[in-house]
């Protein structure tokens, strides 16, 4: 067969849809221009929230080099910061899937255009398109799989998604710089001649281009309302049908709120967490060490804070009332009476990532940062970290270590 045979995708006659055209593609492209930029920024913020430069245990993306140029100490105010930024990242990413797929569909004939490279500049443009399309599909696919807790991809999600985001966004910026002016002109003038993208011999239309855009927008809206409730919470959580933590809160009572890992999954043995066996080991200045039972912790000054748990998968709890010992008070027990330093926290959990985590000095110093012993007026359940867990305002959920066994204060 010849390349221009209408039975082959390399032939313009193969593509017959009357919907394809410059205006249709431009509208979708401008939506993605804004949406993907927000996704990239909130993704960078999510990475910064892990405090990856603080300690190797926090950094799941080694050898990032200059890609970490923007990192800063993650704040504790406002306390809902990570809940909002990561909820926006995940919810917007899912809602943009129909727009991304429609945009790729609208330009797919250009991917089969022959010859593949008419010049060096054209070859570079085609390579950037491969990085753009491949990177976009990779980022959205790995993101959705992570949200659904389906780790089907090889390797760790963190470096794959992090490095993939930089490759994709670099190609995206190059493409946007080339195409945005033309897209804006096409939308302003409502051009419908569509010489570049329109099918030369289109089939009879069954829906208008505006109707197709309404369909894409409706699909995005449907994904939005079936996902957003996982980070908004309240009654809307029941609408989060596509979220792994959607629907009603698990269980009931004071400990009836979301978790990622159960005590059974983490390998927590009830014998280890019993009153006779469990001790919190706190180490500080000059190697000074104290060992505290849960009863002794309860005898220390107790403080309360209303804080949510917000996770990288985009879900979060409502504000829960936590009660326990301030982290800064534990630092004072081991020689840090003034401004407390960083802390390295270790759990007794055996399975899963983030068995250890590091917190910055500003997080330790915040009076709402607690080693929590109770939540909503009752003792923690094993699934929520009994006998003790960390809770820190604005920190990603995995840094709020459960089943704490050891805390080491000092500069990390």
PDB file of C-alpha atoms in Angstrom, residues 213-399:
ATOM      1  CA  UNK A 213     -16.798  20.504  24.060  1.00  0.00           C
ATOM      2  CA  UNK A 214     -19.866  20.353  26.289  1.00  0.00           C
ATOM      3  CA  UNK A 215     -19.527  16.562  26.331  1.00  0.00           C
ATOM      4  CA  UNK A 216     -15.855  16.794  27.346  1.00  0.00           C
ATOM      5  CA  UNK A 217     -16.690  19.398  29.990  1.00  0.00           C
ATOM      6  CA  UNK A 218     -19.499  17.226  31.333  1.00  0.00           C
ATOM      7  CA  UNK A 219     -17.158  14.251  31.631  1.00  0.00           C
ATOM      8  CA  UNK A 220     -14.664  16.404  33.538  1.00  0.00           C
ATOM      9  CA  UNK A 221     -17.414  17.684  35.811  1.00  0.00           C
ATOM     10  CA  UNK A 222     -18.557  14.119  36.508  1.00  0.00           C
ATOM     11  CA  UNK A 223     -15.012  13.120  37.501  1.00  0.00           C
ATOM     12  CA  UNK A 224     -14.748  16.239  39.623  1.00  0.00           C
ATOM     13  CA  UNK A 225     -17.877  15.546  41.676  1.00  0.00           C
ATOM     14  CA  UNK A 226     -16.979  11.859  42.108  1.00  0.00           C
ATOM     15  CA  UNK A 227     -13.472  12.679  43.348  1.00  0.00           C
ATOM     16  CA  UNK A 228     -13.435  16.052  45.123  1.00  0.00           C
ATOM     17  CA  UNK A 229     -15.264  14.803  48.202  1.00  0.00           C
ATOM     18  CA  UNK A 230     -12.236  12.819  49.336  1.00  0.00           C
ATOM     19  CA  UNK A 231     -10.374  16.039  50.142  1.00  0.00           C
ATOM     20  CA  UNK A 232     -13.335  18.293  50.960  1.00  0.00           C
ATOM     21  CA  UNK A 233     -14.815  15.856  53.453  1.00  0.00           C
ATOM     22  CA  UNK A 234     -18.122  16.082  55.271  1.00  0.00           C
ATOM     23  CA  UNK A 235     -21.224  14.901  53.460  1.00  0.00           C
ATOM     24  CA  UNK A 236     -19.434  15.273  50.115  1.00  0.00           C
ATOM     25  CA  UNK A 237     -17.180  12.341  50.992  1.00  0.00           C
ATOM     26  CA  UNK A 238     -20.047  10.060  50.014  1.00  0.00           C
ATOM     27  CA  UNK A 239     -19.821  11.378  46.453  1.00  0.00           C
ATOM     28  CA  UNK A 240     -16.138  10.420  46.104  1.00  0.00           C
ATOM     29  CA  UNK A 241     -16.974   7.176  44.327  1.00  0.00           C
ATOM     30  CA  UNK A 242     -13.715   7.065  42.352  1.00  0.00           C
ATOM     31  CA  UNK A 243     -11.461   7.671  45.339  1.00  0.00           C
ATOM     32  CA  UNK A 244      -9.974   4.746  47.278  1.00  0.00           C
ATOM     33  CA  UNK A 245     -11.128   6.375  50.509  1.00  0.00           C
ATOM     34  CA  UNK A 246     -14.474   7.552  49.202  1.00  0.00           C
ATOM     35  CA  UNK A 247     -17.865   6.736  50.618  1.00  0.00           C
ATOM     36  CA  UNK A 248     -18.725   6.705  54.297  1.00  0.00           C
ATOM     37  CA  UNK A 249     -16.050   7.119  56.953  1.00  0.00           C
ATOM     38  CA  UNK A 250     -14.687   3.728  58.057  1.00  0.00           C
ATOM     39  CA  UNK A 251     -16.190   2.529  61.292  1.00  0.00           C
ATOM     40  CA  UNK A 252     -17.831   4.863  63.743  1.00  0.00           C
ATOM     41  CA  UNK A 253     -17.041   6.708  66.920  1.00  0.00           C
ATOM     42  CA  UNK A 254     -14.034   8.875  67.770  1.00  0.00           C
ATOM     43  CA  UNK A 255     -11.628   6.731  65.711  1.00  0.00           C
ATOM     44  CA  UNK A 256     -13.972   6.453  62.741  1.00  0.00           C
ATOM     45  CA  UNK A 257     -11.917   8.238  60.089  1.00  0.00           C
ATOM     46  CA  UNK A 258      -9.676   7.297  57.190  1.00  0.00           C
ATOM     47  CA  UNK A 259      -6.391   5.431  57.328  1.00  0.00           C
ATOM     48  CA  UNK A 260      -3.955   4.161  54.741  1.00  0.00           C
ATOM     49  CA  UNK A 261      -2.284   1.300  56.584  1.00  0.00           C
ATOM     50  CA  UNK A 262      -3.856  -0.941  59.185  1.00  0.00           C
ATOM     51  CA  UNK A 263      -1.879  -2.253  62.124  1.00  0.00           C
ATOM     52  CA  UNK A 264      -2.114  -5.743  60.636  1.00  0.00           C
ATOM     53  CA  UNK A 265      -0.667  -4.562  57.306  1.00  0.00           C
ATOM     54  CA  UNK A 266       2.191  -2.771  59.071  1.00  0.00           C
ATOM     55  CA  UNK A 267       3.039  -5.925  61.033  1.00  0.00           C
ATOM     56  CA  UNK A 268       2.237  -4.471  64.438  1.00  0.00           C
ATOM     57  CA  UNK A 269       2.205  -7.113  67.154  1.00  0.00           C
ATOM     58  CA  UNK A 270      -0.167  -6.342  70.032  1.00  0.00           C
ATOM     59  CA  UNK A 271       2.407  -7.758  72.452  1.00  0.00           C
ATOM     60  CA  UNK A 272       4.856  -5.013  71.424  1.00  0.00           C
ATOM     61  CA  UNK A 273       2.386  -2.206  72.021  1.00  0.00           C
ATOM     62  CA  UNK A 274       1.070  -3.423  75.365  1.00  0.00           C
ATOM     63  CA  UNK A 275       1.505  -1.332  78.492  1.00  0.00           C
ATOM     64  CA  UNK A 276       4.183  -3.629  79.919  1.00  0.00           C
ATOM     65  CA  UNK A 277       6.312  -3.911  76.784  1.00  0.00           C
ATOM     66  CA  UNK A 278       6.108  -0.589  74.916  1.00  0.00           C
ATOM     67  CA  UNK A 279       8.433   2.268  75.788  1.00  0.00           C
ATOM     68  CA  UNK A 280       9.139   5.481  73.921  1.00  0.00           C
ATOM     69  CA  UNK A 281      12.887   6.101  73.689  1.00  0.00           C
ATOM     70  CA  UNK A 282      13.723   9.812  73.419  1.00  0.00           C
ATOM     71  CA  UNK A 283      17.335  10.852  72.750  1.00  0.00           C
ATOM     72  CA  UNK A 284      18.717  14.363  72.652  1.00  0.00           C
ATOM     73  CA  UNK A 285      21.641  16.638  73.534  1.00  0.00           C
ATOM     74  CA  UNK A 286      24.870  14.808  74.301  1.00  0.00           C
ATOM     75  CA  UNK A 287      23.177  11.436  73.962  1.00  0.00           C
ATOM     76  CA  UNK A 288      20.851  12.092  76.871  1.00  0.00           C
ATOM     77  CA  UNK A 289      18.112   9.467  76.748  1.00  0.00           C
ATOM     78  CA  UNK A 290      14.828   8.895  78.548  1.00  0.00           C
ATOM     79  CA  UNK A 291      12.475   5.936  78.289  1.00  0.00           C
ATOM     80  CA  UNK A 292       8.805   6.632  78.852  1.00  0.00           C
ATOM     81  CA  UNK A 293       5.871   4.295  79.232  1.00  0.00           C
ATOM     82  CA  UNK A 294       2.474   5.348  77.967  1.00  0.00           C
ATOM     83  CA  UNK A 295       1.353   5.962  81.532  1.00  0.00           C
ATOM     84  CA  UNK A 296       4.322   8.273  82.088  1.00  0.00           C
ATOM     85  CA  UNK A 297       3.519  10.154  78.878  1.00  0.00           C
ATOM     86  CA  UNK A 298      -0.026  10.658  80.101  1.00  0.00           C
ATOM     87  CA  UNK A 299       1.352  12.216  83.304  1.00  0.00           C
ATOM     88  CA  UNK A 300       3.189  14.894  81.302  1.00  0.00           C
ATOM     89  CA  UNK A 301       1.355  18.139  80.393  1.00  0.00           C
ATOM     90  CA  UNK A 302      -1.277  17.276  77.796  1.00  0.00           C
ATOM     91  CA  UNK A 303      -2.224  19.573  74.922  1.00  0.00           C
ATOM     92  CA  UNK A 304      -4.906  19.430  72.227  1.00  0.00           C
ATOM     93  CA  UNK A 305      -5.020  20.459  68.573  1.00  0.00           C
ATOM     94  CA  UNK A 306      -7.642  20.159  65.839  1.00  0.00           C
ATOM     95  CA  UNK A 307      -5.818  18.950  62.738  1.00  0.00           C
ATOM     96  CA  UNK A 308      -6.627  16.903  59.633  1.00  0.00           C
ATOM     97  CA  UNK A 309      -4.589  14.116  58.065  1.00  0.00           C
ATOM     98  CA  UNK A 310      -3.890  14.759  54.384  1.00  0.00           C
ATOM     99  CA  UNK A 311      -2.196  12.188  52.138  1.00  0.00           C
ATOM    100  CA  UNK A 312      -0.397  12.248  48.823  1.00  0.00           C
ATOM    101  CA  UNK A 313      -3.252  10.280  47.255  1.00  0.00           C
ATOM    102  CA  UNK A 314      -5.400  13.397  47.637  1.00  0.00           C
ATOM    103  CA  UNK A 315      -7.655  12.239  50.454  1.00  0.00           C
ATOM    104  CA  UNK A 316      -7.884  13.929  53.796  1.00  0.00           C
ATOM    105  CA  UNK A 317      -9.850  13.655  56.985  1.00  0.00           C
ATOM    106  CA  UNK A 318     -11.886  16.353  58.616  1.00  0.00           C
ATOM    107  CA  UNK A 319     -10.224  18.104  61.550  1.00  0.00           C
ATOM    108  CA  UNK A 320      -9.815  15.634  64.417  1.00  0.00           C
ATOM    109  CA  UNK A 321      -9.170  16.602  68.030  1.00  0.00           C
ATOM    110  CA  UNK A 322      -5.799  15.154  68.993  1.00  0.00           C
ATOM    111  CA  UNK A 323      -4.446  15.151  72.518  1.00  0.00           C
ATOM    112  CA  UNK A 324      -0.991  14.309  73.750  1.00  0.00           C
ATOM    113  CA  UNK A 325       2.472  15.668  74.564  1.00  0.00           C
ATOM    114  CA  UNK A 326       3.924  18.524  72.541  1.00  0.00           C
ATOM    115  CA  UNK A 327       7.012  17.574  70.551  1.00  0.00           C
ATOM    116  CA  UNK A 328       8.829  20.617  71.905  1.00  0.00           C
ATOM    117  CA  UNK A 329       8.182  19.379  75.456  1.00  0.00           C
ATOM    118  CA  UNK A 330       9.730  16.031  74.629  1.00  0.00           C
ATOM    119  CA  UNK A 331      12.754  17.874  73.221  1.00  0.00           C
ATOM    120  CA  UNK A 332      13.015  19.777  76.510  1.00  0.00           C
ATOM    121  CA  UNK A 333      13.189  16.483  78.407  1.00  0.00           C
ATOM    122  CA  UNK A 334      16.442  15.628  76.635  1.00  0.00           C
ATOM    123  CA  UNK A 335      18.225  18.961  76.946  1.00  0.00           C
ATOM    124  CA  UNK A 336      16.634  21.321  74.425  1.00  0.00           C
ATOM    125  CA  UNK A 337      14.996  23.898  76.689  1.00  0.00           C
ATOM    126  CA  UNK A 338      15.077  26.727  74.148  1.00  0.00           C
ATOM    127  CA  UNK A 339      14.290  26.470  70.478  1.00  0.00           C
ATOM    128  CA  UNK A 340      13.973  22.762  69.683  1.00  0.00           C
ATOM    129  CA  UNK A 341      15.952  21.151  66.838  1.00  0.00           C
ATOM    130  CA  UNK A 342      14.925  18.718  64.119  1.00  0.00           C
ATOM    131  CA  UNK A 343      13.703  15.274  65.109  1.00  0.00           C
ATOM    132  CA  UNK A 344      14.136  11.822  63.609  1.00  0.00           C
ATOM    133  CA  UNK A 345      11.114   9.591  64.288  1.00  0.00           C
ATOM    134  CA  UNK A 346      11.130   5.792  64.090  1.00  0.00           C
ATOM    135  CA  UNK A 347       8.171   3.429  64.108  1.00  0.00           C
ATOM    136  CA  UNK A 348       7.875  -0.224  65.048  1.00  0.00           C
ATOM    137  CA  UNK A 349       6.019  -0.959  61.807  1.00  0.00           C
ATOM    138  CA  UNK A 350       7.647  -3.666  59.674  1.00  0.00           C
ATOM    139  CA  UNK A 351       5.962  -3.279  56.293  1.00  0.00           C
ATOM    140  CA  UNK A 352       5.479  -0.312  53.988  1.00  0.00           C
ATOM    141  CA  UNK A 353       7.402   2.861  53.260  1.00  0.00           C
ATOM    142  CA  UNK A 354       8.073   5.718  55.684  1.00  0.00           C
ATOM    143  CA  UNK A 355       8.758   3.582  58.741  1.00  0.00           C
ATOM    144  CA  UNK A 356      11.047   6.474  59.620  1.00  0.00           C
ATOM    145  CA  UNK A 357      10.632  10.204  59.008  1.00  0.00           C
ATOM    146  CA  UNK A 358      12.380  13.471  59.794  1.00  0.00           C
ATOM    147  CA  UNK A 359      10.688  16.711  60.870  1.00  0.00           C
ATOM    148  CA  UNK A 360      12.184  20.194  60.732  1.00  0.00           C
ATOM    149  CA  UNK A 361      12.766  22.376  63.769  1.00  0.00           C
ATOM    150  CA  UNK A 362       9.883  24.702  62.841  1.00  0.00           C
ATOM    151  CA  UNK A 363       7.556  21.697  62.837  1.00  0.00           C
ATOM    152  CA  UNK A 364       8.814  20.525  66.221  1.00  0.00           C
ATOM    153  CA  UNK A 365       8.461  24.029  67.647  1.00  0.00           C
ATOM    154  CA  UNK A 366       4.838  24.476  66.610  1.00  0.00           C
ATOM    155  CA  UNK A 367       2.681  24.100  69.767  1.00  0.00           C
ATOM    156  CA  UNK A 368       0.142  22.065  67.763  1.00  0.00           C
ATOM    157  CA  UNK A 369       2.730  19.397  66.888  1.00  0.00           C
ATOM    158  CA  UNK A 370       2.009  16.488  69.203  1.00  0.00           C
ATOM    159  CA  UNK A 371       2.931  12.980  70.082  1.00  0.00           C
ATOM    160  CA  UNK A 372      -0.754  12.089  70.187  1.00  0.00           C
ATOM    161  CA  UNK A 373      -2.074   9.536  72.642  1.00  0.00           C
ATOM    162  CA  UNK A 374      -5.775  10.178  72.121  1.00  0.00           C
ATOM    163  CA  UNK A 375      -8.099  11.390  69.391  1.00  0.00           C
ATOM    164  CA  UNK A 376     -11.573  12.868  69.788  1.00  0.00           C
ATOM    165  CA  UNK A 377     -11.592  12.079  73.501  1.00  0.00           C
ATOM    166  CA  UNK A 378     -10.590   8.399  73.334  1.00  0.00           C
ATOM    167  CA  UNK A 379      -7.366   6.413  73.153  1.00  0.00           C
ATOM    168  CA  UNK A 380      -5.975   5.787  69.699  1.00  0.00           C
ATOM    169  CA  UNK A 381      -6.951   2.472  68.150  1.00  0.00           C
ATOM    170  CA  UNK A 382      -4.191   0.202  66.828  1.00  0.00           C
ATOM    171  CA  UNK A 383      -5.023   1.231  63.247  1.00  0.00           C
ATOM    172  CA  UNK A 384      -4.601   4.888  64.173  1.00  0.00           C
ATOM    173  CA  UNK A 385      -1.213   4.363  65.770  1.00  0.00           C
ATOM    174  CA  UNK A 386      -1.708   3.166  69.360  1.00  0.00           C
ATOM    175  CA  UNK A 387       0.131   3.566  71.653  1.00  0.00           C
ATOM    176  CA  UNK A 388       1.397   6.898  70.235  1.00  0.00           C
ATOM    177  CA  UNK A 389       1.649   8.705  66.909  1.00  0.00           C
ATOM    178  CA  UNK A 390       2.940  12.003  65.596  1.00  0.00           C
ATOM    179  CA  UNK A 391       0.560  14.684  64.317  1.00  0.00           C
ATOM    180  CA  UNK A 392       1.955  17.876  62.759  1.00  0.00           C
ATOM    181  CA  UNK A 393       0.028  20.743  61.132  1.00  0.00           C
ATOM    182  CA  UNK A 394       0.267  20.953  57.309  1.00  0.00           C
ATOM    183  CA  UNK A 395       2.524  17.881  57.023  1.00  0.00           C
ATOM    184  CA  UNK A 396       1.835  15.051  54.539  1.00  0.00           C
ATOM    185  CA  UNK A 397       0.153  12.102  56.193  1.00  0.00           C
ATOM    186  CA  UNK A 398       3.147   9.780  55.890  1.00  0.00           C
ATOM    187  CA  UNK A 399       5.222  12.142  58.055  1.00  0.00           C
TER     188      UNK A 399
END
